């Protein structure tokens, strides 16, 4: 049986791997087994502005029947350290390479990821998450149903930028995809969605996908999907909405995450 759960504040799940320490979104369990691994779960948020990526920290949770209301602050900045030293230059260079190079090389992302892991080990490159002043507030309302989660998200940031909504589960579990009824390998890295698609776990006989229901008029959105898996380092598989918003403010971006059982 699928169960969707948002733990109490003091029990927020903060993941594993390279992103350990970040607050996750709505958790997904299948017959008692947590499916998230290093993934950000359903509805976790990030914000890019000024050459940095910021993540949201959960500040309050309120439950009303099948609805879960979550308020978060955009207050955690990603920084990169090399040989134990944090560097703004390295952090901004890393962000630029991810945005303008890695994300555009869909056919090479898997190889680039593996080469990046080698460089990380040689130069002791690590990801750090640093708390700072809040850049804004995110309000997320989940409506939990039978195999479906509807999400309504609003943001009020102090500056404009790119806003990301992540819906990620475990990369070792969801290692396949279903496209036009055909079971394939899951796409590597992030790739723009061109047709209807699902991510699929053979071990759980479970597939899931994302669909937008309503996009605010003052933003532009794009949907991506993908998977990154390196043992003992990163393990996520999921869907991401990229929302470009020049004002930093939008209301009621609505989408749904739909799960279904797949007969083996």
mmCIF file of C-alpha atoms in Angstrom:
data_model
loop_
_atom_site.group_PDB
_atom_site.id
_atom_site.type_symbol
_atom_site.label_atom_id
_atom_site.label_comp_id
_atom_site.label_asym_id
_atom_site.label_seq_id
_atom_site.Cartn_x
_atom_site.Cartn_y
_atom_site.Cartn_z
ATOM 1 C CA UNK A 1 0.000 0.000 0.000
ATOM 2 C CA UNK A 2 1.235 3.495 -0.853
ATOM 3 C CA UNK A 3 1.408 6.009 1.986
ATOM 4 C CA UNK A 4 2.281 9.730 1.707
ATOM 5 C CA UNK A 5 3.583 11.364 4.850
ATOM 6 C CA UNK A 6 4.989 14.674 6.098
ATOM 7 C CA UNK A 7 6.782 14.065 9.412
ATOM 8 C CA UNK A 8 6.570 16.477 12.324
ATOM 9 C CA UNK A 9 9.082 19.335 12.287
ATOM 10 C CA UNK A 10 11.489 17.662 14.697
ATOM 11 C CA UNK A 11 11.439 14.489 12.581
ATOM 12 C CA UNK A 12 11.867 16.008 9.082
ATOM 13 C CA UNK A 13 13.703 13.592 6.799
ATOM 14 C CA UNK A 14 16.975 15.119 5.574
ATOM 15 C CA UNK A 15 18.091 12.435 3.169
ATOM 16 C CA UNK A 16 21.366 10.720 2.379
ATOM 17 C CA UNK A 17 24.299 11.205 0.030
ATOM 18 C CA UNK A 18 25.512 14.494 -1.422
ATOM 19 C CA UNK A 19 22.328 16.392 -0.438
ATOM 20 C CA UNK A 20 22.126 15.062 3.122
ATOM 21 C CA UNK A 21 20.935 17.788 5.482
ATOM 22 C CA UNK A 22 18.317 19.403 3.231
ATOM 23 C CA UNK A 23 14.654 19.296 4.258
ATOM 24 C CA UNK A 24 12.677 16.906 2.076
ATOM 25 C CA UNK A 25 9.117 17.265 0.840
ATOM 26 C CA UNK A 26 6.263 14.791 1.165
ATOM 27 C CA UNK A 27 7.626 11.274 1.740
ATOM 28 C CA UNK A 28 6.435 8.188 -0.138
ATOM 29 C CA UNK A 29 6.245 4.720 1.427
ATOM 30 C CA UNK A 30 5.332 1.435 -0.261
ATOM 31 C CA UNK A 31 4.276 -1.304 2.148
ATOM 32 C CA UNK A 32 6.276 0.419 4.881
ATOM 33 C CA UNK A 33 9.451 0.926 2.818
ATOM 34 C CA UNK A 34 10.619 4.530 2.322
ATOM 35 C CA UNK A 35 11.208 5.098 -1.406
ATOM 36 C CA UNK A 36 13.063 8.424 -1.235
ATOM 37 C CA UNK A 37 16.773 7.584 -0.699
ATOM 38 C CA UNK A 38 18.718 10.738 -1.714
ATOM 39 C CA UNK A 39 15.758 12.132 -3.678
ATOM 40 C CA UNK A 40 14.084 15.333 -2.479
ATOM 41 C CA UNK A 41 10.614 13.652 -2.180
ATOM 42 C CA UNK A 42 7.471 15.406 -3.450
ATOM 43 C CA UNK A 43 7.336 19.193 -3.655
ATOM 44 C CA UNK A 44 10.761 20.158 -2.277
ATOM 45 C CA UNK A 45 11.910 23.554 -3.580
ATOM 46 C CA UNK A 46 15.085 25.304 -4.702
ATOM 47 C CA UNK A 47 15.756 28.820 -5.999
ATOM 48 C CA UNK A 48 18.566 30.099 -8.227
ATOM 49 C CA UNK A 49 19.590 33.756 -8.196
ATOM 50 C CA UNK A 50 22.827 35.752 -8.227
ATOM 51 C CA UNK A 51 24.919 32.754 -9.219
ATOM 52 C CA UNK A 52 23.850 30.639 -6.234
ATOM 53 C CA UNK A 53 21.330 27.903 -5.527
ATOM 54 C CA UNK A 54 19.222 28.153 -2.373
ATOM 55 C CA UNK A 55 17.001 25.514 -0.778
ATOM 56 C CA UNK A 56 13.903 25.827 1.371
ATOM 57 C CA UNK A 57 13.702 24.884 5.052
ATOM 58 C CA UNK A 58 10.371 23.760 6.493
ATOM 59 C CA UNK A 59 9.096 26.094 9.229
ATOM 60 C CA UNK A 60 5.509 24.965 9.842
ATOM 61 C CA UNK A 61 3.195 22.059 9.003
ATOM 62 C CA UNK A 62 -0.594 22.026 9.367
ATOM 63 C CA UNK A 63 -2.910 19.102 8.612
ATOM 64 C CA UNK A 64 -6.573 19.451 7.616
ATOM 65 C CA UNK A 65 -8.083 16.110 6.614
ATOM 66 C CA UNK A 66 -6.545 15.063 3.294
ATOM 67 C CA UNK A 67 -4.700 18.421 3.032
ATOM 68 C CA UNK A 68 -1.210 19.177 4.359
ATOM 69 C CA UNK A 69 -0.097 22.829 4.401
ATOM 70 C CA UNK A 70 3.644 23.500 4.610
ATOM 71 C CA UNK A 71 5.379 26.875 4.947
ATOM 72 C CA UNK A 72 9.100 27.094 4.184
ATOM 73 C CA UNK A 73 11.810 29.753 4.070
ATOM 74 C CA UNK A 74 14.383 29.987 1.256
ATOM 75 C CA UNK A 75 17.374 30.243 3.579
ATOM 76 C CA UNK A 76 19.951 27.535 2.771
ATOM 77 C CA UNK A 77 22.689 28.259 0.227
ATOM 78 C CA UNK A 78 24.679 25.602 -1.617
ATOM 79 C CA UNK A 79 28.442 26.160 -1.463
ATOM 80 C CA UNK A 80 31.342 24.106 -2.819
ATOM 81 C CA UNK A 81 34.558 23.440 -0.900
ATOM 82 C CA UNK A 82 37.847 22.274 -2.442
ATOM 83 C CA UNK A 83 40.507 20.697 -0.214
ATOM 84 C CA UNK A 84 38.433 21.800 2.762
ATOM 85 C CA UNK A 85 38.219 25.471 1.704
ATOM 86 C CA UNK A 86 34.898 27.070 0.707
ATOM 87 C CA UNK A 87 35.141 29.153 -2.443
ATOM 88 C CA UNK A 88 32.609 31.590 -3.909
ATOM 89 C CA UNK A 89 34.420 31.429 -7.258
ATOM 90 C CA UNK A 90 34.286 27.624 -7.393
ATOM 91 C CA UNK A 91 30.634 27.639 -6.284
ATOM 92 C CA UNK A 92 29.559 30.123 -8.955
ATOM 93 C CA UNK A 93 31.647 28.344 -11.617
ATOM 94 C CA UNK A 94 30.008 25.052 -10.662
ATOM 95 C CA UNK A 95 26.539 26.626 -10.906
ATOM 96 C CA UNK A 96 27.369 28.117 -14.309
ATOM 97 C CA UNK A 97 28.666 24.804 -15.681
ATOM 98 C CA UNK A 98 25.588 22.922 -14.475
ATOM 99 C CA UNK A 99 23.211 25.511 -15.937
ATOM 100 C CA UNK A 100 24.887 26.270 -19.260
ATOM 101 C CA UNK A 101 26.773 23.046 -20.038
ATOM 102 C CA UNK A 102 25.731 19.926 -18.107
ATOM 103 C CA UNK A 103 21.973 20.535 -18.458
ATOM 104 C CA UNK A 104 22.332 20.976 -22.232
ATOM 105 C CA UNK A 105 24.408 17.818 -22.870
ATOM 106 C CA UNK A 106 21.641 15.242 -22.577
ATOM 107 C CA UNK A 107 23.575 12.505 -24.409
ATOM 108 C CA UNK A 108 26.704 13.000 -22.305
ATOM 109 C CA UNK A 109 25.338 13.606 -18.817
ATOM 110 C CA UNK A 110 26.055 10.106 -17.496
ATOM 111 C CA UNK A 111 29.700 10.237 -18.603
ATOM 112 C CA UNK A 112 30.096 13.781 -17.282
ATOM 113 C CA UNK A 113 28.650 12.722 -13.930
ATOM 114 C CA UNK A 114 31.155 9.857 -13.619
ATOM 115 C CA UNK A 115 34.087 12.096 -14.598
ATOM 116 C CA UNK A 116 32.888 14.659 -12.072
ATOM 117 C CA UNK A 117 32.943 11.997 -9.367
ATOM 118 C CA UNK A 118 36.601 11.246 -10.163
ATOM 119 C CA UNK A 119 37.476 14.956 -9.935
ATOM 120 C CA UNK A 120 35.548 15.215 -6.660
ATOM 121 C CA UNK A 121 37.641 12.471 -5.075
ATOM 122 C CA UNK A 122 40.995 13.775 -6.351
ATOM 123 C CA UNK A 123 40.458 17.363 -5.176
ATOM 124 C CA UNK A 124 38.298 16.557 -2.131
ATOM 125 C CA UNK A 125 35.384 18.533 -3.550
ATOM 126 C CA UNK A 126 32.407 18.656 -1.181
ATOM 127 C CA UNK A 127 28.965 20.214 -1.137
ATOM 128 C CA UNK A 128 28.051 22.360 1.878
ATOM 129 C CA UNK A 129 24.693 23.831 2.873
ATOM 130 C CA UNK A 130 24.967 27.154 4.694
ATOM 131 C CA UNK A 131 22.100 28.819 6.570
ATOM 132 C CA UNK A 132 21.601 32.536 5.949
ATOM 133 C CA UNK A 133 18.964 35.275 5.782
ATOM 134 C CA UNK A 134 15.724 34.219 4.141
ATOM 135 C CA UNK A 135 15.197 35.237 0.512
ATOM 136 C CA UNK A 136 11.486 34.541 0.690
ATOM 137 C CA UNK A 137 8.642 32.249 1.641
ATOM 138 C CA UNK A 138 7.204 29.182 -0.049
ATOM 139 C CA UNK A 139 3.708 27.916 0.749
ATOM 140 C CA UNK A 140 2.853 24.388 -0.376
ATOM 141 C CA UNK A 141 -0.520 22.696 -0.042
ATOM 142 C CA UNK A 142 -0.654 18.940 -0.654
ATOM 143 C CA UNK A 143 -3.928 17.118 -1.268
ATOM 144 C CA UNK A 144 -3.295 13.417 -0.706
ATOM 145 C CA UNK A 145 -5.471 10.856 -2.507
ATOM 146 C CA UNK A 146 -5.323 7.209 -3.483
ATOM 147 C CA UNK A 147 -2.105 6.971 -5.504
ATOM 148 C CA UNK A 148 -2.122 10.678 -6.339
ATOM 149 C CA UNK A 149 -0.759 13.847 -4.745
ATOM 150 C CA UNK A 150 -2.070 17.226 -5.926
ATOM 151 C CA UNK A 151 0.216 20.135 -5.082
ATOM 152 C CA UNK A 152 -0.573 23.870 -4.986
ATOM 153 C CA UNK A 153 2.518 26.034 -4.585
ATOM 154 C CA UNK A 154 3.032 29.793 -4.110
ATOM 155 C CA UNK A 155 6.267 31.744 -3.693
ATOM 156 C CA UNK A 156 7.096 35.218 -2.463
ATOM 157 C CA UNK A 157 10.826 35.897 -2.996
ATOM 158 C CA UNK A 158 12.637 39.210 -2.597
ATOM 159 C CA UNK A 159 14.262 38.954 -6.039
ATOM 160 C CA UNK A 160 13.518 37.286 -9.361
ATOM 161 C CA UNK A 161 15.149 34.072 -10.474
ATOM 162 C CA UNK A 162 14.570 30.466 -11.406
ATOM 163 C CA UNK A 163 12.443 28.388 -9.086
ATOM 164 C CA UNK A 164 12.608 24.580 -9.049
ATOM 165 C CA UNK A 165 10.021 22.136 -7.727
ATOM 166 C CA UNK A 166 11.488 18.660 -7.251
ATOM 167 C CA UNK A 167 9.639 15.353 -7.148
ATOM 168 C CA UNK A 168 12.358 12.765 -6.638
ATOM 169 C CA UNK A 169 12.474 9.219 -5.295
ATOM 170 C CA UNK A 170 15.304 6.709 -4.977
ATOM 171 C CA UNK A 171 17.603 6.212 -7.959
ATOM 172 C CA UNK A 172 18.373 2.586 -7.137
ATOM 173 C CA UNK A 173 14.657 1.806 -7.032
ATOM 174 C CA UNK A 174 13.343 3.802 -10.008
ATOM 175 C CA UNK A 175 16.014 2.843 -12.507
ATOM 176 C CA UNK A 176 13.756 2.311 -15.517
ATOM 177 C CA UNK A 177 11.261 4.352 -17.520
ATOM 178 C CA UNK A 178 8.078 3.697 -19.467
ATOM 179 C CA UNK A 179 7.616 5.696 -22.679
ATOM 180 C CA UNK A 180 4.700 4.935 -25.008
ATOM 181 C CA UNK A 181 4.189 1.624 -23.217
ATOM 182 C CA UNK A 182 7.802 0.514 -23.708
ATOM 183 C CA UNK A 183 10.097 -0.202 -20.744
ATOM 184 C CA UNK A 184 13.457 1.558 -21.212
ATOM 185 C CA UNK A 185 16.401 2.720 -19.142
ATOM 186 C CA UNK A 186 15.747 5.840 -17.068
ATOM 187 C CA UNK A 187 17.194 9.020 -18.642
ATOM 188 C CA UNK A 188 20.507 10.180 -17.189
ATOM 189 C CA UNK A 189 20.837 13.623 -15.625
ATOM 190 C CA UNK A 190 18.040 16.095 -16.373
ATOM 191 C CA UNK A 191 16.318 15.934 -19.739
ATOM 192 C CA UNK A 192 13.422 18.032 -20.996
ATOM 193 C CA UNK A 193 10.165 16.094 -21.274
ATOM 194 C CA UNK A 194 9.055 15.748 -24.879
ATOM 195 C CA UNK A 195 6.287 13.145 -24.550
ATOM 196 C CA UNK A 196 4.274 11.305 -21.897
ATOM 197 C CA UNK A 197 6.632 9.335 -19.690
ATOM 198 C CA UNK A 198 6.912 7.567 -16.348
ATOM 199 C CA UNK A 199 9.725 6.464 -14.068
ATOM 200 C CA UNK A 200 9.426 2.816 -13.111
ATOM 201 C CA UNK A 201 10.584 0.540 -10.292
ATOM 202 C CA UNK A 202 10.535 -3.122 -11.238
ATOM 203 C CA UNK A 203 11.229 -4.171 -7.636
ATOM 204 C CA UNK A 204 8.096 -2.346 -6.405
ATOM 205 C CA UNK A 205 5.999 -2.839 -9.579
ATOM 206 C CA UNK A 206 5.375 0.905 -9.389
ATOM 207 C CA UNK A 207 5.519 3.801 -11.853
ATOM 208 C CA UNK A 208 4.965 7.534 -11.372
ATOM 209 C CA UNK A 209 4.743 10.674 -13.441
ATOM 210 C CA UNK A 210 4.010 14.408 -13.111
ATOM 211 C CA UNK A 211 1.487 16.614 -14.913
ATOM 212 C CA UNK A 212 0.862 20.347 -14.637
ATOM 213 C CA UNK A 213 -2.690 21.480 -13.870
ATOM 214 C CA UNK A 214 -2.309 25.281 -13.735
ATOM 215 C CA UNK A 215 0.592 27.647 -14.473
ATOM 216 C CA UNK A 216 0.376 31.281 -13.262
ATOM 217 C CA UNK A 217 0.299 33.857 -16.056
ATOM 218 C CA UNK A 218 3.387 35.727 -14.820
ATOM 219 C CA UNK A 219 5.787 32.752 -15.080
ATOM 220 C CA UNK A 220 7.151 30.340 -17.683
ATOM 221 C CA UNK A 221 7.535 26.684 -16.770
ATOM 222 C CA UNK A 222 9.327 23.648 -18.221
ATOM 223 C CA UNK A 223 9.227 20.025 -17.097
ATOM 224 C CA UNK A 224 12.291 17.792 -16.847
ATOM 225 C CA UNK A 225 12.905 14.227 -15.772
ATOM 226 C CA UNK A 226 15.997 12.178 -15.043
ATOM 227 C CA UNK A 227 18.110 10.036 -12.781
ATOM 228 C CA UNK A 228 21.569 10.200 -11.227
ATOM 229 C CA UNK A 229 23.046 7.178 -9.510
ATOM 230 C CA UNK A 230 26.553 6.637 -8.190
ATOM 231 C CA UNK A 231 26.827 4.102 -5.378
ATOM 232 C CA UNK A 232 27.501 5.703 -1.962
ATOM 233 C CA UNK A 233 27.303 9.199 -3.498
ATOM 234 C CA UNK A 234 24.006 10.094 -5.187
ATOM 235 C CA UNK A 235 20.780 8.204 -5.820
ATOM 236 C CA UNK A 236 17.709 10.025 -7.113
ATOM 237 C CA UNK A 237 15.187 9.592 -9.901
ATOM 238 C CA UNK A 238 12.372 12.008 -10.571
ATOM 239 C CA UNK A 239 10.685 14.977 -12.210
ATOM 240 C CA UNK A 240 11.412 18.685 -11.893
ATOM 241 C CA UNK A 241 9.498 21.844 -12.762
ATOM 242 C CA UNK A 242 11.639 24.844 -13.710
ATOM 243 C CA UNK A 243 9.707 28.063 -13.145
ATOM 244 C CA UNK A 244 11.183 31.312 -14.480
ATOM 245 C CA UNK A 245 9.822 34.297 -12.585
ATOM 246 C CA UNK A 246 11.273 37.791 -13.037
ATOM 247 C CA UNK A 247 9.426 39.195 -10.000
ATOM 248 C CA UNK A 248 10.107 36.311 -7.621
ATOM 249 C CA UNK A 249 6.409 36.143 -6.797
ATOM 250 C CA UNK A 250 3.723 33.791 -8.086
ATOM 251 C CA UNK A 251 0.639 32.072 -6.716
ATOM 252 C CA UNK A 252 -1.047 28.730 -7.242
ATOM 253 C CA UNK A 253 1.290 26.769 -9.451
ATOM 254 C CA UNK A 254 -0.634 23.485 -9.474
ATOM 255 C CA UNK A 255 0.489 20.036 -10.565
ATOM 256 C CA UNK A 256 -0.072 16.396 -9.634
ATOM 257 C CA UNK A 257 2.124 13.359 -9.067
ATOM 258 C CA UNK A 258 0.379 10.160 -10.158
ATOM 259 C CA UNK A 259 1.415 6.618 -9.162
ATOM 260 C CA UNK A 260 0.198 3.348 -10.650
ATOM 261 C CA UNK A 261 0.909 -0.329 -10.188
ATOM 262 C CA UNK A 262 2.556 -2.084 -13.113
ATOM 263 C CA UNK A 263 1.975 -5.797 -13.640
ATOM 264 C CA UNK A 264 5.236 -7.673 -14.041
#
